[in-house]
mmCIF file of C-alpha atoms and ligand atoms in Angstrom:
data_model
loop_
_atom_site.group_PDB
_atom_site.id
_atom_site.type_symbol
_atom_site.label_atom_id
_atom_site.label_comp_id
_atom_site.label_asym_id
_atom_site.label_seq_id
_atom_site.Cartn_x
_atom_site.Cartn_y
_atom_site.Cartn_z
ATOM 1 C CA UNK A 1 28.480 2.767 12.414
ATOM 2 C CA UNK A 2 24.997 3.689 13.585
ATOM 3 C CA UNK A 3 24.557 7.422 13.566
ATOM 4 C CA UNK A 4 21.579 9.589 14.871
ATOM 5 C CA UNK A 5 20.483 12.997 13.371
ATOM 6 C CA UNK A 6 18.627 14.864 15.649
ATOM 7 C CA UNK A 7 16.672 18.147 14.127
ATOM 8 C CA UNK A 8 16.414 20.825 16.665
ATOM 9 C CA UNK A 9 19.754 22.119 18.215
ATOM 10 C CA UNK A 10 18.077 23.690 21.290
ATOM 11 C CA UNK A 11 18.248 22.601 25.056
ATOM 12 C CA UNK A 12 15.579 20.009 24.308
ATOM 13 C CA UNK A 13 17.893 18.662 21.475
ATOM 14 C CA UNK A 14 20.638 18.660 24.146
ATOM 15 C CA UNK A 15 18.474 16.359 26.323
ATOM 16 C CA UNK A 16 17.286 14.120 23.470
ATOM 17 C CA UNK A 17 21.017 13.343 22.604
ATOM 18 C CA UNK A 18 21.902 12.779 26.025
ATOM 19 C CA UNK A 19 19.313 9.883 26.212
ATOM 20 C CA UNK A 20 20.660 8.478 22.825
ATOM 21 C CA UNK A 21 23.928 8.305 23.892
ATOM 22 C CA UNK A 22 23.077 7.103 27.253
ATOM 23 C CA UNK A 23 21.050 4.094 25.481
ATOM 24 C CA UNK A 24 24.239 3.018 23.911
ATOM 25 C CA UNK A 25 22.970 2.378 20.273
ATOM 26 C CA UNK A 26 24.596 5.056 18.326
ATOM 27 C CA UNK A 27 28.175 5.543 17.728
ATOM 28 C CA UNK A 28 27.634 9.248 16.392
ATOM 29 C CA UNK A 29 25.167 11.697 16.776
ATOM 30 C CA UNK A 30 24.998 15.116 14.721
ATOM 31 C CA UNK A 31 22.166 17.802 14.868
ATOM 32 C CA UNK A 32 20.423 19.803 12.140
ATOM 33 C CA UNK A 33 19.048 23.137 12.601
ATOM 34 C CA UNK A 34 17.528 25.716 10.310
ATOM 35 C CA UNK A 35 19.006 28.755 12.447
ATOM 36 C CA UNK A 36 22.446 29.314 11.111
ATOM 37 C CA UNK A 37 23.462 30.597 14.427
ATOM 38 C CA UNK A 38 23.354 27.390 15.918
ATOM 39 C CA UNK A 39 26.729 25.623 15.247
ATOM 40 C CA UNK A 40 26.716 23.496 18.199
ATOM 41 C CA UNK A 41 24.628 21.725 20.681
ATOM 42 C CA UNK A 42 26.295 20.687 23.778
ATOM 43 C CA UNK A 43 29.119 18.551 22.699
ATOM 44 C CA UNK A 44 27.655 17.728 19.213
ATOM 45 C CA UNK A 45 28.114 19.505 15.938
ATOM 46 C CA UNK A 46 25.284 20.956 13.749
ATOM 47 C CA UNK A 47 25.882 19.331 10.516
ATOM 48 C CA UNK A 48 23.227 21.485 8.602
ATOM 49 C CA UNK A 49 19.885 22.792 8.076
ATOM 50 C CA UNK A 50 17.017 20.119 8.553
ATOM 51 C CA UNK A 51 16.210 19.077 4.969
ATOM 52 C CA UNK A 52 20.220 17.846 5.103
ATOM 53 C CA UNK A 53 19.208 15.035 7.503
ATOM 54 C CA UNK A 54 17.817 13.477 4.014
ATOM 55 C CA UNK A 55 21.479 13.422 2.396
ATOM 56 C CA UNK A 56 22.937 11.517 5.530
ATOM 57 C CA UNK A 57 22.466 7.884 6.441
ATOM 58 C CA UNK A 58 21.121 7.942 9.852
ATOM 59 C CA UNK A 59 18.280 7.585 11.938
ATOM 60 C CA UNK A 60 16.238 10.511 12.600
ATOM 61 C CA UNK A 61 14.646 12.330 15.569
ATOM 62 C CA UNK A 62 13.070 15.473 15.996
ATOM 63 C CA UNK A 63 13.755 17.579 18.984
ATOM 64 C CA UNK A 64 11.509 20.500 18.523
ATOM 65 C CA UNK A 65 8.693 21.610 21.101
ATOM 66 C CA UNK A 66 6.373 22.769 18.574
ATOM 67 C CA UNK A 67 3.691 19.897 17.848
ATOM 68 C CA UNK A 68 2.778 20.796 14.562
ATOM 69 C CA UNK A 69 6.662 21.375 13.366
ATOM 70 C CA UNK A 70 7.478 17.950 15.184
ATOM 71 C CA UNK A 71 4.895 16.137 13.257
ATOM 72 C CA UNK A 72 5.679 17.727 10.001
ATOM 73 C CA UNK A 73 9.399 16.738 9.990
ATOM 74 C CA UNK A 74 8.748 13.292 11.562
ATOM 75 C CA UNK A 75 6.208 12.280 8.825
ATOM 76 C CA UNK A 76 8.741 13.469 6.230
ATOM 77 C CA UNK A 77 11.263 11.613 7.563
ATOM 78 C CA UNK A 78 9.006 8.360 7.696
ATOM 79 C CA UNK A 79 7.784 9.126 4.015
ATOM 80 C CA UNK A 80 11.478 9.287 2.919
ATOM 81 C CA UNK A 81 12.403 6.175 4.696
ATOM 82 C CA UNK A 82 14.382 7.219 7.580
ATOM 83 C CA UNK A 83 14.195 5.138 10.811
ATOM 84 C CA UNK A 84 12.763 7.266 13.770
ATOM 85 C CA UNK A 85 13.411 5.726 17.223
ATOM 86 C CA UNK A 86 11.772 5.711 20.528
ATOM 87 C CA UNK A 87 14.263 7.171 23.082
ATOM 88 C CA UNK A 88 14.012 6.271 26.668
ATOM 89 C CA UNK A 89 16.518 7.339 29.292
ATOM 90 C CA UNK A 90 17.657 4.601 31.308
ATOM 91 C CA UNK A 91 16.532 6.191 34.335
ATOM 92 C CA UNK A 92 12.999 6.293 33.340
ATOM 93 C CA UNK A 93 10.469 3.597 34.460
ATOM 94 C CA UNK A 94 8.491 2.105 31.948
ATOM 95 C CA UNK A 95 6.198 -0.845 32.472
ATOM 96 C CA UNK A 96 6.503 -3.990 30.218
ATOM 97 C CA UNK A 97 3.451 -3.689 28.340
ATOM 98 C CA UNK A 98 3.326 0.127 27.657
ATOM 99 C CA UNK A 99 3.308 0.543 24.004
ATOM 100 C CA UNK A 100 5.304 3.468 22.635
ATOM 101 C CA UNK A 101 5.124 4.685 19.051
ATOM 102 C CA UNK A 102 8.192 5.998 16.901
ATOM 103 C CA UNK A 103 9.705 9.616 17.752
ATOM 104 C CA UNK A 104 8.673 9.585 21.451
ATOM 105 C CA UNK A 105 11.100 10.525 23.847
ATOM 106 C CA UNK A 106 10.756 9.599 27.719
ATOM 107 C CA UNK A 107 13.093 11.584 29.824
ATOM 108 C CA UNK A 108 15.112 11.048 32.989
ATOM 109 C CA UNK A 109 12.884 9.954 36.087
ATOM 110 C CA UNK A 110 9.740 9.801 34.362
ATOM 111 C CA UNK A 111 7.295 7.026 35.026
ATOM 112 C CA UNK A 112 4.946 5.337 32.643
ATOM 113 C CA UNK A 113 2.767 2.686 34.231
ATOM 114 C CA UNK A 114 1.152 -0.337 32.871
ATOM 115 C CA UNK A 115 -1.670 -0.443 30.144
ATOM 116 C CA UNK A 116 -0.558 2.671 28.619
ATOM 117 C CA UNK A 117 -0.275 3.746 25.222
ATOM 118 C CA UNK A 118 1.808 6.523 23.822
ATOM 119 C CA UNK A 119 1.673 7.721 20.678
ATOM 120 C CA UNK A 120 4.085 9.065 17.915
ATOM 121 C CA UNK A 121 6.203 11.907 18.524
ATOM 122 C CA UNK A 122 5.195 12.105 21.996
ATOM 123 C CA UNK A 123 7.457 13.901 24.856
ATOM 124 C CA UNK A 124 7.177 12.439 28.560
ATOM 125 C CA UNK A 125 9.364 15.022 29.913
ATOM 126 C CA UNK A 126 11.428 14.829 33.104
ATOM 127 C CA UNK A 127 10.255 13.320 36.109
ATOM 128 C CA UNK A 128 6.326 13.545 34.475
ATOM 129 C CA UNK A 129 4.135 10.531 35.506
ATOM 130 C CA UNK A 130 1.541 8.851 33.457
ATOM 131 C CA UNK A 131 -0.063 6.201 35.353
ATOM 132 C CA UNK A 132 -1.887 2.983 34.359
ATOM 133 C CA UNK A 133 -4.180 2.617 31.208
ATOM 134 C CA UNK A 134 -3.569 6.324 29.771
ATOM 135 C CA UNK A 135 -3.565 6.966 26.383
ATOM 136 C CA UNK A 136 -1.573 9.658 24.855
ATOM 137 C CA UNK A 137 -2.421 10.375 21.187
ATOM 138 C CA UNK A 138 0.393 11.655 18.629
ATOM 139 C CA UNK A 139 2.442 14.948 19.346
ATOM 140 C CA UNK A 140 1.458 15.024 22.775
ATOM 141 C CA UNK A 141 3.965 16.748 25.510
ATOM 142 C CA UNK A 142 3.603 16.022 29.162
ATOM 143 C CA UNK A 143 6.056 18.538 30.572
ATOM 144 C CA UNK A 144 8.484 18.383 33.550
ATOM 145 C CA UNK A 145 6.786 17.201 36.397
ATOM 146 C CA UNK A 146 3.390 16.968 35.152
ATOM 147 C CA UNK A 147 1.155 14.118 36.388
ATOM 148 C CA UNK A 148 -1.529 12.119 34.846
ATOM 149 C CA UNK A 149 -3.671 9.881 36.913
ATOM 150 C CA UNK A 150 -4.825 6.424 35.907
ATOM 151 C CA UNK A 151 -6.847 6.245 32.366
ATOM 152 C CA UNK A 152 -6.342 9.600 31.243
ATOM 153 C CA UNK A 153 -6.857 10.147 27.520
ATOM 154 C CA UNK A 154 -4.833 12.978 25.923
ATOM 155 C CA UNK A 155 -5.745 14.315 22.647
ATOM 156 C CA UNK A 156 -3.440 15.018 19.808
ATOM 157 C CA UNK A 157 -1.185 18.089 19.990
ATOM 158 C CA UNK A 158 -1.992 18.709 23.427
ATOM 159 C CA UNK A 159 0.458 20.193 25.752
ATOM 160 C CA UNK A 160 0.264 19.525 29.646
ATOM 161 C CA UNK A 161 2.235 22.273 31.191
ATOM 162 C CA UNK A 162 4.797 22.223 33.958
ATOM 163 C CA UNK A 163 3.596 20.538 36.957
ATOM 164 C CA UNK A 164 0.042 20.518 35.836
ATOM 165 C CA UNK A 165 -2.100 17.477 37.101
ATOM 166 C CA UNK A 166 -4.978 15.508 35.522
ATOM 167 C CA UNK A 167 -7.010 13.558 37.860
ATOM 168 C CA UNK A 168 -8.019 10.099 37.003
ATOM 169 C CA UNK A 169 -10.809 8.927 34.185
ATOM 170 C CA UNK A 170 -10.572 11.975 32.525
ATOM 171 C CA UNK A 171 -10.044 12.913 28.761
ATOM 172 C CA UNK A 172 -8.295 16.358 27.507
ATOM 173 C CA UNK A 173 -9.194 16.836 23.874
ATOM 174 C CA UNK A 174 -6.792 17.407 21.081
ATOM 175 C CA UNK A 175 -4.895 20.918 20.650
ATOM 176 C CA UNK A 176 -4.982 22.348 24.232
ATOM 177 C CA UNK A 177 -2.541 23.572 26.258
ATOM 178 C CA UNK A 178 -2.897 23.096 30.005
ATOM 179 C CA UNK A 179 -0.816 25.951 31.876
ATOM 180 C CA UNK A 180 1.663 25.404 34.565
ATOM 181 C CA UNK A 181 0.478 24.084 37.669
ATOM 182 C CA UNK A 182 -2.963 23.708 36.470
ATOM 183 C CA UNK A 183 -5.277 20.944 38.306
ATOM 184 C CA UNK A 184 -7.826 19.423 35.696
ATOM 185 C CA UNK A 185 -10.496 17.775 37.373
ATOM 186 C CA UNK A 186 -13.081 17.521 34.425
ATOM 187 C CA UNK A 187 -13.051 16.264 31.113
ATOM 188 C CA UNK A 188 -11.864 19.072 28.543
ATOM 189 C CA UNK A 189 -13.881 18.848 25.517
ATOM 190 C CA UNK A 190 -13.053 22.042 23.917
ATOM 191 C CA UNK A 191 -9.444 23.027 22.287
ATOM 192 C CA UNK A 192 -8.028 25.976 24.077
ATOM 193 C CA UNK A 193 -5.819 27.143 26.851
ATOM 194 C CA UNK A 194 -6.650 26.275 30.490
ATOM 195 C CA UNK A 195 -5.237 27.636 33.599
ATOM 196 C CA UNK A 196 -5.395 27.455 37.326
ATOM 197 C CA UNK A 197 -7.144 25.166 40.089
ATOM 198 C CA UNK A 198 -9.487 23.974 39.025
ATOM 199 C CA UNK A 199 -8.586 24.594 35.352
ATOM 200 C CA UNK A 200 -10.553 27.056 33.417
ATOM 201 C CA UNK A 201 -10.528 28.148 30.041
ATOM 202 C CA UNK A 202 -8.941 31.403 29.277
ATOM 203 C CA UNK A 203 -8.284 31.331 25.370
HETATM 204 C C1 COA B 301 -0.802 28.938 29.989
HETATM 205 C C2 COA B 301 0.241 29.811 29.225
HETATM 206 C C3 COA B 301 0.666 29.135 27.947
HETATM 207 C C4 COA B 301 -0.459 31.014 29.099
HETATM 208 O O1 COA B 301 0.464 31.849 28.256
HETATM 209 P P1 COA B 301 -0.217 33.130 27.461
HETATM 210 O O2 COA B 301 -1.162 32.728 26.345
HETATM 211 O O3 COA B 301 1.042 33.899 27.100
HETATM 212 O O4 COA B 301 -1.015 33.817 28.697
HETATM 213 P P2 COA B 301 -0.426 35.205 29.432
HETATM 214 O O5 COA B 301 0.672 34.918 30.072
HETATM 215 O O6 COA B 301 -1.192 36.420 28.519
HETATM 216 O O7 COA B 301 -1.589 35.191 30.739
HETATM 217 C C5 COA B 301 -3.001 35.372 30.604
HETATM 218 C C6 COA B 301 -3.683 35.250 31.636
HETATM 219 O O8 COA B 301 -3.729 33.819 32.327
HETATM 220 C C7 COA B 301 -2.784 34.016 33.516
HETATM 221 N N1 COA B 301 -1.885 32.749 33.554
HETATM 222 C C8 COA B 301 -1.174 32.342 32.442
HETATM 223 N N2 COA B 301 -0.497 30.954 33.129
HETATM 224 C C9 COA B 301 -1.211 30.600 34.178
HETATM 225 C C10 COA B 301 -0.949 29.736 35.001
HETATM 226 N N3 COA B 301 0.065 28.716 34.625
HETATM 227 N N4 COA B 301 -1.684 29.351 36.047
HETATM 228 C C11 COA B 301 -2.510 30.492 36.202
HETATM 229 N N5 COA B 301 -2.772 31.798 35.610
HETATM 230 C C12 COA B 301 -1.997 31.800 34.513
HETATM 231 C C13 COA B 301 -2.012 35.247 33.642
HETATM 232 O O9 COA B 301 -1.511 35.852 34.858
HETATM 233 C C14 COA B 301 -2.971 36.086 32.819
HETATM 234 O O10 COA B 301 -3.924 36.549 33.659
HETATM 235 P P3 COA B 301 -4.504 38.030 33.587
HETATM 236 O O11 COA B 301 -5.237 37.961 32.319
HETATM 237 O O12 COA B 301 -5.528 38.065 34.873
HETATM 238 O O13 COA B 301 -3.267 38.845 33.543
HETATM 239 C C15 COA B 301 1.597 29.869 30.134
HETATM 240 O O14 COA B 301 1.577 30.802 31.218
HETATM 241 C C16 COA B 301 2.074 28.681 30.853
HETATM 242 O O15 COA B 301 1.499 27.941 31.650
HETATM 243 N N6 COA B 301 2.892 27.780 30.061
HETATM 244 C C17 COA B 301 3.701 26.694 30.392
HETATM 245 C C18 COA B 301 4.817 26.406 29.953
HETATM 246 C C19 COA B 301 5.541 24.980 30.262
HETATM 247 O O16 COA B 301 4.828 24.294 31.016
HETATM 248 N N7 COA B 301 6.612 25.057 30.049
HETATM 249 C C20 COA B 301 7.481 23.710 30.441
HETATM 250 C C21 COA B 301 7.988 23.168 29.297
HETATM 251 S S1 COA B 301 8.641 21.492 29.952
#
């Protein structure tokens, strides 16, 4: 019987579990969370703290928004031999040649177009789009309804906020937060927080 352990019994975790269930490749899904108050996540029970996943015979997936925490836990799972899958909602549209590395979740309604490469532990959230020839480095999050035009590169740990857009042929460097609704029209070369139209650095 194939089991999936998900670390992070949050709303995001609930969405990840729904994708895994719809993909039909797991007979059992259980959660792990360090917050003892979380005993249930949707229809699924919380079987223990994050470290307890290592005592279960299961595949593992980290459903935590914080990119550094996501990376730390995924790397620990990989080091200890836990298989980390790619999860793609059946209602996402992903071109055939797209490369997607382990630990990435592609949510419902998302579109990833040809030639794109998506790193480890990324989130392409609900109805986000990643157009042709984009490169998402590891642990990037493209939020709900955000859009990347063609040939956009996004650096490691960068979070593109809800409804933000990045115009074509641009690069957004690592460790950036691009705020809700921002419009990026120039390369972002310095890590930080960017908001507005056009996007400007505030932190
Ligand atoms: C950009 C963001 C991270 C900044 O949060 P923060 O660091 O707490 O910053 P603050 O709320 O203190 O705002 C600082 C200033 O920037 C402005 N600002 C913040 N977010 C903004 C945005 N998205 N667009 C325009 N201005 C914004 C604030 O109005 C404030 O302006 P002021 O100094 O003139 O009052 C946050 O506002 C944001 O946009 N988060 C997106 C979250 C998201 O995408 N969630 C989706 C998950 S799927």
